XYZ file of C-alpha atoms in Angstrom:
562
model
C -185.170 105.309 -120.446
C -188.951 104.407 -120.726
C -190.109 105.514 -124.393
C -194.169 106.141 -125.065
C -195.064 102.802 -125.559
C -193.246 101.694 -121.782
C -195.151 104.345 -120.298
C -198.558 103.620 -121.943
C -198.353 100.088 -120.143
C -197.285 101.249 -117.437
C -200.414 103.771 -117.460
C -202.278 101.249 -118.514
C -201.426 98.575 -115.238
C -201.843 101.377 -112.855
C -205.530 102.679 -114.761
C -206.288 99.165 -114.132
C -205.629 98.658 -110.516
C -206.875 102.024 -109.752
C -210.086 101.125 -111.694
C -210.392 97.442 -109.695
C -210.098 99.538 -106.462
C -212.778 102.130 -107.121
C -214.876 98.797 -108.307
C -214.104 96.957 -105.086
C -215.249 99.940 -103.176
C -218.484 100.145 -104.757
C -218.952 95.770 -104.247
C -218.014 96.470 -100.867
C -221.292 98.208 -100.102
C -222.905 95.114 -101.914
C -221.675 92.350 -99.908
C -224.515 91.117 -98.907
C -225.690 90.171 -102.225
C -225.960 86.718 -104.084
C -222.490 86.882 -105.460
C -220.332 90.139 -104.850
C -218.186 88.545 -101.782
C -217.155 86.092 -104.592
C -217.294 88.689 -107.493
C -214.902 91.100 -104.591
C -212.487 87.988 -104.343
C -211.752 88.700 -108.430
C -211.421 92.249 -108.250
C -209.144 91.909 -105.708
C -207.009 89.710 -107.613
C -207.245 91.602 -110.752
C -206.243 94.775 -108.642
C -203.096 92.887 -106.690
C -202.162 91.744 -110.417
C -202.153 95.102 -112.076
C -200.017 96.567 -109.485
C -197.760 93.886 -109.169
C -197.068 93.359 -113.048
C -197.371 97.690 -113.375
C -194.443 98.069 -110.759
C -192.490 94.783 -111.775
C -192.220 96.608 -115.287
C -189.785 99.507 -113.266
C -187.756 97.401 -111.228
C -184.624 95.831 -112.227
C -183.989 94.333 -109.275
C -184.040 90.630 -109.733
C -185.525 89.136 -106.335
C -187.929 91.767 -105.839
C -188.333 91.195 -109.869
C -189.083 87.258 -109.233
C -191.512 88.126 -106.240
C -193.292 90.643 -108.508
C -193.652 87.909 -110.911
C -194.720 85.315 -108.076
C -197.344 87.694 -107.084
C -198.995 88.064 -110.661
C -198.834 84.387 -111.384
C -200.940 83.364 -108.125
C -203.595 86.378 -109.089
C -204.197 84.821 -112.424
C -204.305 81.610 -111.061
C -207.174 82.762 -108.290
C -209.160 85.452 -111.020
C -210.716 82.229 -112.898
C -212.171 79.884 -109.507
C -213.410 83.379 -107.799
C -215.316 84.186 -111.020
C -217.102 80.891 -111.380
C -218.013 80.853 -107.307
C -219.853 84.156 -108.302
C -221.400 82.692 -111.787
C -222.745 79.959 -109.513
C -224.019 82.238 -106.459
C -225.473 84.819 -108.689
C -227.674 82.689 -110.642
C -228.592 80.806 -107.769
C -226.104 77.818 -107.241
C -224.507 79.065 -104.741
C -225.210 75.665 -102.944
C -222.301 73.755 -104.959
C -219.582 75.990 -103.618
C -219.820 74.393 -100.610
C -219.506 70.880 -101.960
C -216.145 68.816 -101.698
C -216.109 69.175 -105.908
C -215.880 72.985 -105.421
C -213.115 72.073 -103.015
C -210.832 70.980 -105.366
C -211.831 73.969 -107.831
C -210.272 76.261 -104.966
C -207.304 73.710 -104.065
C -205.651 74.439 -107.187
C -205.181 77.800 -106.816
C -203.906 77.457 -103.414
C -201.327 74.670 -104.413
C -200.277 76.934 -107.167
C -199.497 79.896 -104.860
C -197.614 77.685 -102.187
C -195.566 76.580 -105.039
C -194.897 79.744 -106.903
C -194.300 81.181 -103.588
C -191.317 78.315 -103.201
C -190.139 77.955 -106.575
C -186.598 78.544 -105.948
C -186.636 75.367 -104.391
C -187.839 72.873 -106.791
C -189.141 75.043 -110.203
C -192.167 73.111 -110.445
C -193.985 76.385 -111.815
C -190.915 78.535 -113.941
C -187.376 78.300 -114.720
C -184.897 79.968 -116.745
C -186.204 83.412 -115.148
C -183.903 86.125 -116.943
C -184.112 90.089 -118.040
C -185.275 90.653 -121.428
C -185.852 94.367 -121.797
C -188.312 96.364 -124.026
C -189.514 99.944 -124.149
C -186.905 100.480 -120.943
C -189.358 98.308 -119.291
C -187.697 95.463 -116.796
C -189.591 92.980 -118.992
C -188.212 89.295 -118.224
C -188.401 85.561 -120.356
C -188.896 82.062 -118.701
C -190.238 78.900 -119.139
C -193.524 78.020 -117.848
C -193.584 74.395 -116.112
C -196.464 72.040 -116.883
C -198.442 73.009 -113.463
C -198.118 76.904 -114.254
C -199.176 76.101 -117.873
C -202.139 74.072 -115.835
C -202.797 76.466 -113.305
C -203.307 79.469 -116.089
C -205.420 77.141 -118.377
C -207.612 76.227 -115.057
C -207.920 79.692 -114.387
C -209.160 80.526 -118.143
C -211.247 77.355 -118.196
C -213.242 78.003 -114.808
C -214.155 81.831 -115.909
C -215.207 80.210 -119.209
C -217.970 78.100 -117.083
C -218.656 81.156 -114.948
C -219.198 82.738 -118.549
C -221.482 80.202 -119.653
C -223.859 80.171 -116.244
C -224.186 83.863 -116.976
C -225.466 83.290 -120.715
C -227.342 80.456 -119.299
C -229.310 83.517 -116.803
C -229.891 85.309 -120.241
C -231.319 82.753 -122.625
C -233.816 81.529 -119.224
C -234.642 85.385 -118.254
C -235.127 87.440 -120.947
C -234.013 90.940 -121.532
C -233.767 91.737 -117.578
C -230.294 90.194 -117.071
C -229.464 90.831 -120.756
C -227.000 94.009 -120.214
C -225.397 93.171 -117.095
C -224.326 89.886 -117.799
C -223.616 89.982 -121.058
C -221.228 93.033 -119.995
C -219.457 90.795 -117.081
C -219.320 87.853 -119.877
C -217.551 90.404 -122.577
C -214.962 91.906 -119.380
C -213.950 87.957 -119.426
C -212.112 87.893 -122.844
C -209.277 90.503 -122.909
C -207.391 89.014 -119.724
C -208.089 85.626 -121.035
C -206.711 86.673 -124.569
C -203.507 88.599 -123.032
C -203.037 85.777 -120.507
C -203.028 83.085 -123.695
C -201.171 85.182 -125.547
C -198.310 85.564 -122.724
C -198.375 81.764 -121.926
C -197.654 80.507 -125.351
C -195.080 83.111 -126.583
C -197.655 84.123 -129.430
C -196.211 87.324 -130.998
C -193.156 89.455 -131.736
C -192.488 90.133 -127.953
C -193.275 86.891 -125.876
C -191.833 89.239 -122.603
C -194.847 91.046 -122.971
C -197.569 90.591 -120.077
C -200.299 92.351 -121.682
C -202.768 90.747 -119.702
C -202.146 94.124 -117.032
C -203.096 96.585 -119.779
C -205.833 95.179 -121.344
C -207.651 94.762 -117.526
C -208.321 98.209 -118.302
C -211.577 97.115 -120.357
C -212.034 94.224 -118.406
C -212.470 96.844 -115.305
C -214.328 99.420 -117.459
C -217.093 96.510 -118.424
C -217.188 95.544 -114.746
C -218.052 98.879 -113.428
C -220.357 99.789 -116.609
C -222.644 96.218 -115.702
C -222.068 96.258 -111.555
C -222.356 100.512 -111.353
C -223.903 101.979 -114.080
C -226.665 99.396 -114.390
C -226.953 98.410 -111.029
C -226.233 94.354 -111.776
C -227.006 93.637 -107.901
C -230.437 94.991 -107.590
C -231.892 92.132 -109.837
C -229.890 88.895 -110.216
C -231.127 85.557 -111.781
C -231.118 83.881 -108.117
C -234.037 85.317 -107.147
C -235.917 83.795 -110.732
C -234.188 80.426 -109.387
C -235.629 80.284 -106.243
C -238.769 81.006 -107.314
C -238.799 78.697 -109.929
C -238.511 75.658 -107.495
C -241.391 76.650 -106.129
C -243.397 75.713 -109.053
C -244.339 79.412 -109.975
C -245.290 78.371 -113.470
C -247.868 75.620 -112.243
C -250.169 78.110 -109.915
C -252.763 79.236 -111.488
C -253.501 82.488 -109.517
C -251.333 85.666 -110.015
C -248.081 85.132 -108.935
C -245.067 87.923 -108.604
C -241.402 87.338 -107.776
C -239.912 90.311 -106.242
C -236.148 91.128 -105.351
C -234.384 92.620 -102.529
C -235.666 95.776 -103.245
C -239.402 95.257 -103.891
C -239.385 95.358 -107.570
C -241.232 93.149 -109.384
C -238.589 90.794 -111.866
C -241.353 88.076 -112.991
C -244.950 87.362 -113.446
C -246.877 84.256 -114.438
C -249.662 84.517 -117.071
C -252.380 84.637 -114.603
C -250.409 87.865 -113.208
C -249.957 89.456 -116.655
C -253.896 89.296 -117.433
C -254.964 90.825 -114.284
C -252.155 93.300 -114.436
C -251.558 94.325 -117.655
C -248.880 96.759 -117.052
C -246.643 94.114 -116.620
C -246.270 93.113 -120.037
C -246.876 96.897 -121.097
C -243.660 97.711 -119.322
C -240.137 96.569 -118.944
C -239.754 95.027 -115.851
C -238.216 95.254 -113.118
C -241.292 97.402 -111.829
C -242.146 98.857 -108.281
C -244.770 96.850 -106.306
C -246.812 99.801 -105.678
C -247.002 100.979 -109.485
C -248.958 98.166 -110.499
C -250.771 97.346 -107.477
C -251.039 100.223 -106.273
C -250.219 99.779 -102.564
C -246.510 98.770 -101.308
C -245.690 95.223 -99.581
C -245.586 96.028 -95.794
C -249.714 97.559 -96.393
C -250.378 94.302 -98.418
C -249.131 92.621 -95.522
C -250.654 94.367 -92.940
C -254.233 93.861 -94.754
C -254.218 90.861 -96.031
C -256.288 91.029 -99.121
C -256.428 93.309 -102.166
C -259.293 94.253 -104.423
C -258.563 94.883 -108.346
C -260.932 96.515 -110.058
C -260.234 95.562 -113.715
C -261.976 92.992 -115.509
C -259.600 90.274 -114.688
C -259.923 91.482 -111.062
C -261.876 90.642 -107.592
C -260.827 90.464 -104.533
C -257.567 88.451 -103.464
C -256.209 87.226 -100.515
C -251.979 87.652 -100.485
C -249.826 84.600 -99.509
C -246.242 85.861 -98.899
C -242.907 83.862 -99.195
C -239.828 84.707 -99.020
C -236.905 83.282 -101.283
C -234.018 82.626 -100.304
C -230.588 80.841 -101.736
C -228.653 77.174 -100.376
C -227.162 79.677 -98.034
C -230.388 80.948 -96.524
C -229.287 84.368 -97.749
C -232.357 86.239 -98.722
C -232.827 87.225 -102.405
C -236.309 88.342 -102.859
C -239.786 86.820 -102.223
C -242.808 85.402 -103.686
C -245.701 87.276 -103.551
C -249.152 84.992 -104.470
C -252.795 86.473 -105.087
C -255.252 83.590 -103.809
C -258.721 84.746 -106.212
C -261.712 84.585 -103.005
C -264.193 86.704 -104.859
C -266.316 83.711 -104.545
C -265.782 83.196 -101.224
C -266.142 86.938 -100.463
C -269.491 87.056 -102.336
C -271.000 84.055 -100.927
C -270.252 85.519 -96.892
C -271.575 88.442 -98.065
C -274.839 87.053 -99.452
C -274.953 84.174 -96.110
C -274.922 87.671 -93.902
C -277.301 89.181 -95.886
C -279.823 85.877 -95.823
C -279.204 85.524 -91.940
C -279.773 89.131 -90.828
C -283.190 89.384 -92.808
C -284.076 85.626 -91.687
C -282.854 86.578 -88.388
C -284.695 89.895 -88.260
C -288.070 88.671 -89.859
C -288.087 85.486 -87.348
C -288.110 87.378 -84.248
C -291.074 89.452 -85.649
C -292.695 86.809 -86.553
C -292.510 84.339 -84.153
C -292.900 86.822 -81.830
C -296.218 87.675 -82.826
C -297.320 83.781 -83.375
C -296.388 83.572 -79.920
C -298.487 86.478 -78.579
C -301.437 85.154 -80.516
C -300.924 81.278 -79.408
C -300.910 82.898 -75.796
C -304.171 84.582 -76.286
C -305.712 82.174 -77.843
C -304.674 79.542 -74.822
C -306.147 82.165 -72.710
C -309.545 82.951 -74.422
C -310.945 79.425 -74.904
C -312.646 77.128 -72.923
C -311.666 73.724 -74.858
C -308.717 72.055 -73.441
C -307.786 70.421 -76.380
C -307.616 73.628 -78.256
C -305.806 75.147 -74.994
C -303.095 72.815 -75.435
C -302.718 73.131 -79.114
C -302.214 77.015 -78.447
C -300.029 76.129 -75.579
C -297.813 73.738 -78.428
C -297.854 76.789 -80.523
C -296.357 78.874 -77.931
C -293.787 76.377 -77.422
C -292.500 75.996 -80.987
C -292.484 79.798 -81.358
C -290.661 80.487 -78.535
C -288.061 77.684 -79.256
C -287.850 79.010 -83.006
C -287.305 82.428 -81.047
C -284.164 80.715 -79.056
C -282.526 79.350 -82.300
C -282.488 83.361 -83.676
C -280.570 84.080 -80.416
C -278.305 81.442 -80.829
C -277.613 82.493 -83.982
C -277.025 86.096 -82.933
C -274.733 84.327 -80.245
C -272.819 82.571 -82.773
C -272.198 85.576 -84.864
C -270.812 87.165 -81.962
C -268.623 84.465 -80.924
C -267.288 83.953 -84.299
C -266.505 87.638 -84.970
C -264.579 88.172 -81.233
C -260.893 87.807 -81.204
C -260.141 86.240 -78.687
C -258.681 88.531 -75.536
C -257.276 86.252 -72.566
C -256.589 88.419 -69.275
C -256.580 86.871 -65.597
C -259.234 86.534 -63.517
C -260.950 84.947 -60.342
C -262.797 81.654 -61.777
C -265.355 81.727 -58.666
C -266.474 85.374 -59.791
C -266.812 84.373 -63.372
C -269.125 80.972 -62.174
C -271.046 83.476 -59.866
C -271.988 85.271 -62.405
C -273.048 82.618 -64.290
C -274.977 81.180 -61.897
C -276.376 84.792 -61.452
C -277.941 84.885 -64.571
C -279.174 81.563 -65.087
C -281.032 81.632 -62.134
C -282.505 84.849 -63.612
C -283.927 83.449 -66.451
C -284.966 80.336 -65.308
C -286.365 80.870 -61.578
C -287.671 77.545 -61.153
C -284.045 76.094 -61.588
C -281.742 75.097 -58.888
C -278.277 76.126 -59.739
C -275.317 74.983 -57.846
C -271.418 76.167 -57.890
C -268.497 74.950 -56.205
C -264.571 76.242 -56.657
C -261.813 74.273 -55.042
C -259.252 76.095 -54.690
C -261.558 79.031 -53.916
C -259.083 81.302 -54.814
C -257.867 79.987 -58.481
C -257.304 82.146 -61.080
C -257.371 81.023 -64.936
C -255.975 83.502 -67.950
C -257.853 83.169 -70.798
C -261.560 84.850 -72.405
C -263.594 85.675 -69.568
C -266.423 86.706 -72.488
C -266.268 82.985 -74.002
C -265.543 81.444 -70.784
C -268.923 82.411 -69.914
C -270.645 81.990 -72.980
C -269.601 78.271 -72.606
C -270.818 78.020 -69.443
C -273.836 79.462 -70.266
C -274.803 77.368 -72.925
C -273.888 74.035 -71.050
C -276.625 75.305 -67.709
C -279.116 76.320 -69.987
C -279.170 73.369 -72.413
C -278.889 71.473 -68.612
C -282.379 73.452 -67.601
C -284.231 73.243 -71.130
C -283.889 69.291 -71.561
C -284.722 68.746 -67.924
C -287.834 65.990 -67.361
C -288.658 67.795 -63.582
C -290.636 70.686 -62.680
C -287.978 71.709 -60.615
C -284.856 71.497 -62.973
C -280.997 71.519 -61.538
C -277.767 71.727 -62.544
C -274.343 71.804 -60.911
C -270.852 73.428 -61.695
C -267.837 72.391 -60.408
C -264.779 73.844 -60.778
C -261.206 72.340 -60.370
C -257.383 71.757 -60.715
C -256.839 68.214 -62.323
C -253.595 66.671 -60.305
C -250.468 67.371 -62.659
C -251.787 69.671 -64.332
C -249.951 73.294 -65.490
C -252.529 75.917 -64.593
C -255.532 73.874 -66.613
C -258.707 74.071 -64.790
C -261.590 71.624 -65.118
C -265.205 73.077 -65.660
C -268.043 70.190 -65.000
C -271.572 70.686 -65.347
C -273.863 68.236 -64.087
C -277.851 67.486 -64.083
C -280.115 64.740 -63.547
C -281.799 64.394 -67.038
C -281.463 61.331 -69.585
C -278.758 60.852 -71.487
C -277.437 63.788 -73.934
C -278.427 61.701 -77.492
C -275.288 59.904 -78.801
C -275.358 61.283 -82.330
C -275.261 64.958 -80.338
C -272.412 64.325 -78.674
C -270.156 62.254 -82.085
C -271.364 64.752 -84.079
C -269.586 67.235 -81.725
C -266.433 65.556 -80.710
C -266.088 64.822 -84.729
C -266.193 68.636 -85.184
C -268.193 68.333 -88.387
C -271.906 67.460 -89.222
C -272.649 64.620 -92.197
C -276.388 64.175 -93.595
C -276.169 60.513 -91.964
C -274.955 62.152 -88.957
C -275.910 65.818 -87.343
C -276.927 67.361 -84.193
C -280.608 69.088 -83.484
C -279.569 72.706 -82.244
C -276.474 74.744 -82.327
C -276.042 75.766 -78.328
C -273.460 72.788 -78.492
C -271.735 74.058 -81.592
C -271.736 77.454 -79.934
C -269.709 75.542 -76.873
C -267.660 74.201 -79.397
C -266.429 76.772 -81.567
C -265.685 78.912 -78.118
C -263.542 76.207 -76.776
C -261.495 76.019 -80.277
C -260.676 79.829 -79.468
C -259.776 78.824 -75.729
C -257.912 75.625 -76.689
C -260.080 74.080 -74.704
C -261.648 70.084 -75.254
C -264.468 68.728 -73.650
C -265.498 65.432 -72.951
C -269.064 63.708 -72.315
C -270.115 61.022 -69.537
C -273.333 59.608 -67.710
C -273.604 58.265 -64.422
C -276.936 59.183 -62.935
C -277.042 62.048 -64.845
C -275.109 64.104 -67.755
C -271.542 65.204 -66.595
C -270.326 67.505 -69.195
C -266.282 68.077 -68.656
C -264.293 71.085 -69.823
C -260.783 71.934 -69.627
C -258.941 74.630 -70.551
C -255.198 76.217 -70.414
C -253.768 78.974 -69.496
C -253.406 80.689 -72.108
C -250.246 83.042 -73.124
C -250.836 86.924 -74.071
C-alpha cells in the first residue's frame, strides 16, 4: 500500500515528465535555433527518465523492473553530453560538435546504453539487482560497476562544462543573457545532486532515486528561462559571430542584430550617435532607434541622423552566421559619407553655375569675335577675331561634354536588342548633320546582326569617336569610317572600328585612357575620350588603339544579360 510520501514521488516523476513534454513542445517550434535540437535531445531524456523511474516505482515485476531501471540509467548517461552540445551551439561553438573529440563525448553514452541494454550477460554496468521496498514503492538496491559509476560521473561532468560555457556567455555579455542562462545553469544542480546522491548510497535510504522528483525544478527553471523569457530570441552566438568580425575595431557605428531584428550590441561609435542605446536595456527594435526597419534600410541604402553625432550614412549589411552556416543574426554597419555627400553636392553646385555662366559667356565672346572678324578691314586683326571665335566655341564644346558626362554618369544602364546597322545609321545621320563638310562612311557585315546592350551609350560612344575623328582632321574635307563586325569565335561580341586619315591620336591620350586614371605627369587634353570610356565601363566594353595610315579606333562589346 503506497503511503503519502510513495505517492508524492510518484507525483513528483510524473509532474516531471509531464513538465519535460510540455517543454519539448514549446523547443519543438524552436528548432531552428542555435542550440534547441541539442537542448530537445535533454528534455527528451529527462522526460524518458521520469517516466521510466515514476512507473518502475509501481511495478514489482522484476524483468520489466530491470528494463525500467536499464532505461533510466542510459537517460542519465545521455542528459550530461546533450547539454554540453547545446552549451557549445548556443554560445556559438557549435563548430566542435562536429569534431572527432566531440565524437568520443557522444561514444560514451552510446557504449553505456548497448551495455546496460545487455547486462545480463556480462554485468559490466550493475549487479546484485534485488527488491528493497519503501513507502510501498518497488524501490530496488545494486551495485554500480566501475563503467556505470563512469558513465554517471561523465554525464555530471559534461553538464558541468555546458554550465560553465553558459556563465562564460554572462561574464562576456552583460545583463542580456544574465536571466536565461543563469536559470538553465541553476536547473543543472538538483538532478546532478539526486543523481550523486543515488550513486554513492549517501543517506538513510540509498534505494531512493530522487533524481526523478527533484527534475521537477530542473523542468520548472527550464521552462521559466526557454518560455517565460524567451532564451531563443537572443543567444550569445550571435555576439560570437560578430565578434570575429572585429566589431570592436571599426570605428563607424556598428549594430549586431538577432534573428528577429532586435538590436543585442553596439560599439561606442553606435552608442554616441544613438544614444538610446545605452539609455535602454537592450535587446531593442531596429526601427525604435533608427527609426526605419531593415528591409527599407536595405532598399535605400543610406540613412540620415539628425543628432549631433549624426550625418548621413551609407549601410553595409552582413549577415552572421554559426560553423554550421545556420543563420543567427547579422551585422548591420553605418559607413559616415557626410563628407563625401557634401563635397558632390558642392562639385554639382560649382559645375552647374560654371556650366551655366560658360555658355553665356562664351557665347557672347563668340558673337562679338564674329562681328568683329566681319567689320574690319585688317587681316591680321581678322584672324585674331577668327582665333577668338575658335577658342570660344571650343570652350563652348567642353560645357557640352560636360553636360554629356553628367548624363552618362547618372543613366543606369538599360540593355534591350536591337539592329546594329540602324543604330550606326543613325549615327552617321547626325554626324553628317553637324559637320556637312565631313564624309562619313558605315559598313555592317552581317547586315542583319543584332547586339543587346545600351542603345543610348552605344551611340554616345560612337558619337564621340566620329566627332573627335572630324574635329582633329588636317583636310578641308574631313572623313571617317565605321565598321561594324563579328570577330571569329566570338559569343555574340561585336567589333565597332572607327577609322580616319589624321596623325596619330597623341600617345599620352591614349595611356592615359587605357590606364583608366589621369596623373599630373600624365593626363589627357579633353574629356570626349573619357566620355567613351566611362560608357564602355557600363557596356563592359574595352577598346583598343592602332595606326596604320590613319587612326583605327577598336571597340568591342558583349552581349549583355537583362
Amino acid at each position: 500500500m503506497l503511503g503519502q510520501v510513495g505517492t508524492a514521488i510518484i507525483v513528483a516523476s510524473f509532474a516531471a515528465c509531464f513538465g519535460a513534454l510540455y517543454l519539448l513542445q514549446y523547443l519543438y517550434q524552436q528548432r531552428d535555433k542555435s542550440g534547441a535540437d541539442w537542448f530537445m535531445g535533454n528534455i527528451t531524456s529527462v522526460a524518458v527518465f521520469c517516466l521510466a523511474y515514476g512507473g518502475g516505482l509501481l511495478v514489482f515485476e522484476p524483468t520489466l523492473r530491470v528494463v525500467l531501471e536499464a532505461i533510466t540509467i542510459i537517460c542519465v548517461g545521455f542528459m550530461g553530453p546533450f547539454f554540453l552540445a547545446f552549451g557549445l551551439d548556443y554560445t556559438g561553438r557549435g563548430g566542435l560538435i562536429r569534431t572527432p573529440l566531440f565524437g568520443i563525448v557522444g561514444g560514451v553514452p552510446l557504449v553505456t546504453a548497448g551495455l546496460a541494454a545487455t547486462n545480463p550477460l556480462h554485468h559490466l554496468v550493475w549487479t546484485g539487482f534485488q527488491f528493497e521496498p519503501v513507502f510501498g514503492l518497488a524501490t530496488v538496491t545494486y551495485t554500480i560497476q566501475p563503467w556505470g559509476v563512469f558513465a554517471m560521473l561523465f554525464s555530471i561532468g559534461t553538464a558541468a562544462v555546458g554550465s560553465l560555457l553558459l556563465i562564460g556567455a554572462i561574464l562576456s555579455y552583460g545583463p542580456l543573457y544574465r536571466r536565461e542562462a543563469t536559470a538553465v545553469i541553476l536547473s543543472t544542480a538538483p538532478p546532478s545532486v539526486g543523481v550523486l546522491i543515488w550513486l554513492f548510497a549517501l543517506g538513510p535510504l540509498p534505494q531512493l532515486h530522487l533524481t526523478a522528483p527533484l527534475m521537477v525544478i530542473h523542468v520548472a527553471l527550464d521552462a521559466y528561462a526557454f518560455v517565460g523569457t524567451h532564451m531563443f530570441e537572443t543567444n550569445p552566438a550571435t555576439q560570437r559571430m560578430a565578434e570575429r568580425t572585429g566589431l570592436d575595431s571599426l570605428s563607424d557605428p556598428v549594430f549586431i542584430l538577432d534573428v528577429e531584428q532586435q538590436i543585442v550590441r553596439v560599439n561606442d561609435r553606435a552608442a554616441d550617435v544613438f544614444p538610446s542605446t545605452t539609455a535602454n536595456r537592450l535587446p531593442l527594435a531596429l526601427d525604435s532607434v533608427l527609426g526605419v526597419g531593415l528591409e527599407t534600410l536595405r532598399d535605400t541604402g543610406e540613412l540620415t541622423v539628425g543628432s549631433d553625432q549624426g550625418g548621413t550614412f551609407a549601410v553595409s549589411y552582413t549577415e552572421l552566421t554559426d560553423p554550421s552556416d545556420a543563420p543567427v543574426g547579422s551585422m548591420l554597419v553605418l559607413y559616415d559619407v557626410t563628407a563625401d555627400r557634401q563635397r558632390e553636392q558642392q562639385l554639382a553646385v560649382l559645375n552647374r553655375v560654371m556650366r551655366h555662366n560658360l555658355r553665356n559667356e562664351t557665347t557672347v565672346i563668340s558673337g562679338f569675335a564674329e562681328h568683329l572678324a566681319a567689320e574690319v578691314d585688317d587681316p591680321t586683326l581678322a584672324a585674331y577675331a577668327k582665333n577668338i571665335e575658335g577658342a570660344s566655341d571650343r570652350l563652348l564644346s567642353i560645357g557640352d561634354n560636360v553636360q554629356r558626362f553628367e548624363s552618362v554618369q547618372d543613366r543606369d544602364r538599360q540593355p534591350t536588342s536591337f539592329a546594329v546597322a540602324a543604330a550606326v545609321e543613325d549615327v552617321t545621320e547626325t554626324c553628317t548633320e553637324t559637320h556637312d563638310n565631313a564624309q562619313i562612311t558605315s559598313s555592317v557585315t552581317p547586315p542583319e546582326m543584332e547586339l543587346h546592350t545600351d542603345p543610348v551609350l552605344l551611340s554616345v560612344v560612337l558619337t564621340e569617336l566620329v566627332e573627335n575623328a572630324i574635329a582633329h582632321a588636317n583636310a578641308d574635307e574631313p572623313t571617317a569610317e565605321i565598321r561594324v563586325s563579328k570577330p571569329p569565335e566570338s559569343d555574340g561580341d561585336a567589333v565597332f572600328e572607327i577609322r580616319d586619315s589624321n596623325d596619330p591620336i597623341p600617345e599620352q591620350e591614349t595611356k592615359t585612357l587605357l590606364a583608366g586614371d589621369e596623373t599630373p605627369l600624365q593626363h589627357g587634353q579633353g574629356i570626349g575620350l573619357w566620355i567613351v570610356y566611362w560608357c564602355l565601363q557600363k557596356l563592359r566594353g574595352r577598346i583598343e588603339f592602332e595606326y596604320d595610315d590613319g587612326n583605327s579606333v577598336s571597340v568591342t562589346l558583349p552581349n549583355i544579360p537583362e
